[in-house]
PDB file of C-alpha atoms in Angstrom:
ATOM      1  CA  MET A1037      20.750 -21.201  15.357  1.00 66.00           C
ATOM      2  CA  LEU A1038      20.718 -18.144  17.479  1.00 83.00           C
ATOM      3  CA  MET A1039      17.737 -16.669  15.859  1.00 86.00           C
ATOM      4  CA  LEU A1040      15.329 -19.690  16.890  1.00 85.00           C
ATOM      5  CA  LYS A1041      15.653 -18.614  20.444  1.00 88.00           C
ATOM      6  CA  TRP A1042      13.472 -15.243  19.577  1.00 92.00           C
ATOM      7  CA  LEU A1043      11.694 -16.052  16.087  1.00 90.00           C
ATOM      8  CA  PRO A1044       9.599 -18.836  14.916  1.00 91.00           C
ATOM      9  CA  MET A1045      11.117 -21.521  12.588  1.00 89.00           C
ATOM     10  CA  TRP A1046       9.232 -20.412   9.674  1.00 90.00           C
ATOM     11  CA  LEU A1047      10.547 -16.894   9.973  1.00 93.00           C
ATOM     12  CA  VAL A1048      14.229 -18.066  10.397  1.00 91.00           C
ATOM     13  CA  ASP A1049      13.609 -19.925   7.394  1.00 91.00           C
ATOM     14  CA  LYS A1050      12.478 -17.021   5.425  1.00 92.00           C
ATOM     15  CA  VAL A1051      15.490 -15.001   6.637  1.00 92.00           C
ATOM     16  CA  LEU A1052      17.883 -17.953   5.672  1.00 89.00           C
ATOM     17  CA  LEU A1053      16.344 -18.105   2.105  1.00 89.00           C
ATOM     18  CA  ILE A1054      16.585 -14.179   1.435  1.00 91.00           C
ATOM     19  CA  LEU A1055      20.171 -14.430   2.712  1.00 90.00           C
ATOM     20  CA  ALA A1056      21.070 -17.344   0.521  1.00 86.00           C
ATOM     21  CA  TRP A1057      19.301 -15.458  -2.800  1.00 88.00           C
ATOM     22  CA  MET A1058      21.628 -12.607  -1.884  1.00 91.00           C
ATOM     23  CA  ILE A1059      24.726 -14.505  -1.517  1.00 88.00           C
ATOM     24  CA  LEU A1060      23.920 -17.242  -4.434  1.00 86.00           C
ATOM     25  CA  GLY A1061      21.727 -15.321  -6.682  1.00 87.00           C
ATOM     26  CA  ASN A1062      18.862 -16.900  -8.710  1.00 88.00           C
ATOM     27  CA  MET A1063      19.873 -20.402  -9.335  1.00 87.00           C
ATOM     28  CA  GLU A1064      16.776 -21.584 -11.154  1.00 88.00           C
ATOM     29  CA  LYS A1065      18.191 -20.181 -14.423  1.00 89.00           C
ATOM     30  CA  PHE A1066      20.552 -22.874 -13.998  1.00 88.00           C
ATOM     31  CA  GLY A1067      18.075 -25.517 -13.358  1.00 86.00           C
ATOM     32  CA  LEU A1068      18.215 -25.615  -9.676  1.00 84.00           C
ATOM     33  CA  LYS A1069      15.029 -25.299  -8.094  1.00 82.00           C
ATOM     34  CA  ARG A1070      14.450 -24.410  -4.278  1.00 80.00           C
ATOM     35  CA  PRO A1071      12.390 -26.799  -2.099  1.00 79.00           C
ATOM     36  CA  SER A1072       9.105 -25.561  -1.150  1.00 78.00           C
ATOM     37  CA  ARG A1073      10.364 -25.814   2.410  1.00 83.00           C
ATOM     38  CA  GLY A1074      13.059 -23.923   4.043  1.00 85.00           C
ATOM     39  CA  PRO A1075      16.282 -25.387   5.413  1.00 85.00           C
ATOM     40  CA  LEU A1076      15.261 -25.618   9.051  1.00 86.00           C
ATOM     41  CA  GLU A1077      12.130 -27.298   8.392  1.00 86.00           C
ATOM     42  CA  LEU A1078      13.830 -29.807   5.855  1.00 81.00           C
ATOM     43  CA  LYS A1079      16.416 -30.410   8.854  1.00 80.00           C
ATOM     44  CA  ASN A1080      13.582 -30.772  11.177  1.00 81.00           C
ATOM     45  CA  ASN A1081      11.420 -33.141   9.209  1.00 79.00           C
ATOM     46  CA  LEU A1082      14.210 -35.264   7.431  1.00 72.00           C
ATOM     47  CA  GLY A1083      16.742 -35.011  10.071  1.00 67.00           C
ATOM     48  CA  LYS A1084      19.503 -33.591   7.871  1.00 67.00           C
ATOM     49  CA  PRO A1085      20.122 -30.187   6.666  1.00 68.00           C
ATOM     50  CA  PRO A1086      20.151 -29.391   2.812  1.00 70.00           C
ATOM     51  CA  VAL A1087      23.585 -29.239   1.731  1.00 71.00           C
ATOM     52  CA  LEU A1088      25.004 -27.232  -1.616  1.00 70.00           C
ATOM     53  CA  ASP A1089      28.489 -27.531  -2.524  1.00 68.00           C
ATOM     54  CA  ILE A1090      29.331 -23.916  -3.361  1.00 63.00           C
ATOM     55  CA  ILE A1091      32.830 -24.146  -3.798  1.00 68.00           C
ATOM     56  CA  GLY A1092      32.915 -27.416  -6.318  1.00 77.00           C
ATOM     57  CA  ALA A1093      29.652 -28.144  -8.104  1.00 80.00           C
ATOM     58  CA  LEU A1094      27.853 -24.690  -7.899  1.00 84.00           C
ATOM     59  CA  GLU A1095      30.672 -23.219  -9.879  1.00 84.00           C
ATOM     60  CA  ARG A1096      30.873 -25.898 -12.357  1.00 86.00           C
ATOM     61  CA  ILE A1097      27.007 -25.418 -12.873  1.00 87.00           C
ATOM     62  CA  ARG A1098      27.449 -21.755 -13.268  1.00 88.00           C
ATOM     63  CA  SER A1099      30.281 -22.346 -15.994  1.00 90.00           C
ATOM     64  CA  ARG A1100      27.751 -24.793 -17.609  1.00 88.00           C
ATOM     65  CA  ASP A1101      30.528 -27.500 -17.288  1.00 86.00           C
ATOM     66  CA  ILE A1102      27.598 -29.317 -15.348  1.00 84.00           C
ATOM     67  CA  GLN A1103      24.368 -29.198 -16.928  1.00 82.00           C
ATOM     68  CA  VAL A1104      21.163 -29.533 -14.782  1.00 85.00           C
ATOM     69  CA  VAL A1105      18.073 -31.044 -16.798  1.00 85.00           C
ATOM     70  CA  PRO A1106      14.602 -31.472 -16.135  1.00 81.00           C
ATOM     71  CA  GLY A1107      13.125 -34.694 -14.850  1.00 82.00           C
ATOM     72  CA  ILE A1108      14.061 -37.811 -16.989  1.00 84.00           C
ATOM     73  CA  LYS A1109      11.173 -39.719 -19.054  1.00 88.00           C
ATOM     74  CA  ARG A1110      13.628 -42.809 -20.255  1.00 87.00           C
ATOM     75  CA  PHE A1111      17.110 -43.809 -20.518  1.00 84.00           C
ATOM     76  CA  SER A1112      18.465 -45.525 -24.001  1.00 87.00           C
ATOM     77  CA  LYS A1113      21.721 -46.697 -24.851  1.00 85.00           C
ATOM     78  CA  GLY A1114      23.854 -43.469 -25.225  1.00 87.00           C
ATOM     79  CA  SER A1115      20.952 -40.960 -24.762  1.00 91.00           C
ATOM     80  CA  VAL A1116      18.241 -39.936 -22.394  1.00 89.00           C
ATOM     81  CA  GLU A1117      14.753 -38.482 -23.175  1.00 93.00           C
ATOM     82  CA  LEU A1118      13.855 -35.804 -20.873  1.00 92.00           C
ATOM     83  CA  VAL A1119      10.014 -35.112 -19.785  1.00 92.00           C
ATOM     84  CA  ASN A1120      10.234 -32.001 -21.879  1.00 92.00           C
ATOM     85  CA  GLY A1121      10.576 -34.175 -25.029  1.00 94.00           C
ATOM     86  CA  GLU A1122      14.264 -33.065 -25.340  1.00 94.00           C
ATOM     87  CA  LYS A1123      16.652 -35.871 -26.160  1.00 94.00           C
ATOM     88  CA  LEU A1124      20.468 -35.634 -25.127  1.00 91.00           C
ATOM     89  CA  GLU A1125      23.334 -37.870 -26.106  1.00 91.00           C
ATOM     90  CA  ILE A1126      25.297 -38.925 -22.861  1.00 85.00           C
ATOM     91  CA  ASP A1127      28.119 -40.796 -21.544  1.00 79.00           C
ATOM     92  CA  SER A1128      27.310 -40.475 -18.094  1.00 74.00           C
ATOM     93  CA  VAL A1129      24.229 -39.428 -15.853  1.00 74.00           C
ATOM     94  CA  ILE A1130      24.610 -37.905 -12.248  1.00 73.00           C
ATOM     95  CA  LEU A1131      21.304 -38.501 -10.539  1.00 69.00           C
ATOM     96  CA  ALA A1132      21.567 -35.881  -7.766  1.00 67.00           C
ATOM     97  CA  THR A1133      18.400 -37.586  -5.866  1.00 65.00           C
ATOM     98  CA  GLY A1134      18.757 -35.898  -2.424  1.00 62.00           C
ATOM     99  CA  TYR A1135      17.612 -37.240   0.789  1.00 58.00           C
ATOM    100  CA  CYS A1136      14.666 -39.064  -0.399  1.00 61.00           C
ATOM    101  CA  SER A1137      15.876 -40.981  -3.516  1.00 66.00           C
ATOM    102  CA  ASN A1138      13.138 -42.637  -5.621  1.00 68.00           C
ATOM    103  CA  VAL A1139      15.640 -44.572  -7.577  1.00 71.00           C
ATOM    104  CA  PRO A1140      14.674 -47.953  -5.804  1.00 67.00           C
ATOM    105  CA  TYR A1141      11.098 -47.706  -7.066  1.00 69.00           C
ATOM    106  CA  TRP A1142      11.759 -46.927 -10.647  1.00 70.00           C
ATOM    107  CA  LEU A1143      15.109 -48.911 -11.329  1.00 71.00           C
ATOM    108  CA  GLN A1144      13.928 -52.053 -13.128  1.00 65.00           C
ATOM    109  CA  ARG A1145      17.112 -54.078 -11.976  1.00 63.00           C
ATOM    110  CA  LYS A1146      16.837 -52.671  -8.422  1.00 57.00           C
ATOM    111  CA  MET A1147      17.850 -56.067  -6.804  1.00 61.00           C
ATOM    112  CA  ILE A1148      21.369 -55.891  -8.450  1.00 66.00           C
ATOM    113  CA  PHE A1149      22.176 -52.722  -6.712  1.00 70.00           C
ATOM    114  CA  PHE A1150      19.828 -52.136  -3.697  1.00 71.00           C
ATOM    115  CA  SER A1151      19.174 -54.021  -0.492  1.00 72.00           C
ATOM    116  CA  LYS A1152      15.701 -54.440   1.134  1.00 71.00           C
ATOM    117  CA  ASN A1153      16.128 -51.205   2.950  1.00 68.00           C
ATOM    118  CA  ASP A1154      16.738 -49.212  -0.369  1.00 67.00           C
ATOM    119  CA  PHE A1155      20.406 -48.470   0.231  1.00 70.00           C
ATOM    120  CA  PRO A1156      23.202 -49.679  -2.025  1.00 70.00           C
ATOM    121  CA  LYS A1157      24.166 -53.049  -1.352  1.00 69.00           C
ATOM    122  CA  ALA A1158      27.868 -52.375  -1.180  1.00 64.00           C
ATOM    123  CA  LEU A1159      27.842 -50.083   1.883  1.00 57.00           C
ATOM    124  CA  PHE A1160      30.960 -48.271   3.382  1.00 51.00           C
ATOM    125  CA  ALA A1161      34.430 -49.002   2.112  1.00 53.00           C
ATOM    126  CA  ASN A1162      33.225 -49.905  -1.311  1.00 58.00           C
ATOM    127  CA  SER A1163      29.795 -47.798  -1.452  1.00 56.00           C
ATOM    128  CA  TRP A1164      30.956 -46.236  -4.471  1.00 53.00           C
ATOM    129  CA  LYS A1165      31.863 -48.912  -6.587  1.00 60.00           C
ATOM    130  CA  ARG A1166      30.134 -49.638  -9.865  1.00 61.00           C
ATOM    131  CA  LYS A1167      27.532 -52.343 -10.356  1.00 60.00           C
ATOM    132  CA  ALA A1168      25.707 -52.481 -13.474  1.00 63.00           C
ATOM    133  CA  GLY A1169      26.975 -49.084 -14.739  1.00 69.00           C
ATOM    134  CA  LEU A1170      25.545 -47.471 -11.299  1.00 73.00           C
ATOM    135  CA  PHE A1171      27.279 -45.686  -8.748  1.00 76.00           C
ATOM    136  CA  ALA A1172      26.272 -44.464  -5.093  1.00 74.00           C
ATOM    137  CA  VAL A1173      27.714 -41.417  -3.338  1.00 76.00           C
ATOM    138  CA  GLY A1174      26.810 -40.566   0.406  1.00 70.00           C
ATOM    139  CA  PHE A1175      25.994 -43.917   1.992  1.00 68.00           C
ATOM    140  CA  THR A1176      29.096 -44.081   3.963  1.00 63.00           C
ATOM    141  CA  LYS A1177      27.971 -42.152   6.894  1.00 67.00           C
ATOM    142  CA  LYS A1178      31.099 -40.215   6.896  1.00 70.00           C
ATOM    143  CA  GLY A1179      29.378 -36.887   5.976  1.00 71.00           C
ATOM    144  CA  LEU A1180      30.747 -34.494   3.095  1.00 71.00           C
ATOM    145  CA  SER A1181      34.141 -35.688   3.480  1.00 77.00           C
ATOM    146  CA  GLY A1182      33.013 -39.385   2.698  1.00 77.00           C
ATOM    147  CA  ALA A1183      30.877 -38.216  -0.156  1.00 78.00           C
ATOM    148  CA  SER A1184      33.648 -36.202  -1.812  1.00 79.00           C
ATOM    149  CA  ALA A1185      35.898 -38.863  -1.461  1.00 80.00           C
ATOM    150  CA  ASP A1186      33.384 -41.486  -3.239  1.00 79.00           C
ATOM    151  CA  ALA A1187      32.795 -38.744  -5.943  1.00 80.00           C
ATOM    152  CA  MET A1188      36.724 -38.689  -6.477  1.00 83.00           C
ATOM    153  CA  LYS A1189      36.832 -42.329  -7.046  1.00 82.00           C
ATOM    154  CA  ILE A1190      33.964 -42.520  -9.077  1.00 81.00           C
ATOM    155  CA  SER A1191      35.001 -39.542 -11.416  1.00 81.00           C
ATOM    156  CA  GLN A1192      38.411 -41.783 -11.946  1.00 83.00           C
ATOM    157  CA  ASP A1193      36.438 -44.685 -12.728  1.00 80.00           C
ATOM    158  CA  ILE A1194      34.187 -43.040 -15.023  1.00 77.00           C
ATOM    159  CA  GLY A1195      37.280 -41.525 -16.753  1.00 77.00           C
ATOM    160  CA  LYS A1196      38.487 -44.813 -17.472  1.00 77.00           C
ATOM    161  CA  LEU A1197      35.151 -46.106 -19.401  1.00 69.00           C
TER     162      LEU A1197
END
């Protein structure tokens, strides 16, 4: 990024956050909370840039076709209890866990799904396949196009349930 030649990263992050707010608006009203760190700091520390699908997912969130909810306290058959005490009847859950997923640490049957390095056991061509009702997207190392292809396969599979 050209600005980094003349400005410190923290300042460029502030500029990027202001631009994102001007373009996208306040996304917290839809349940999307911004990370405390800026996009360049996240990329610098985690090795990956934050990504927001403004064409697909964001429009579905704005139209309320996709509902973003607070943290999950517990799952039950056909329902979920949120940390705020609310209970929702559900047929599917999408955990948008980001780059540092903690799912392997709380999933009770993790050995069915995750390998020792906390990645899904079924990698690459079949990484999206359901195992014990769980799917994984984004582990093919094929970027957004790979994640998009996985998401399409998953949505078709969920539609058959």
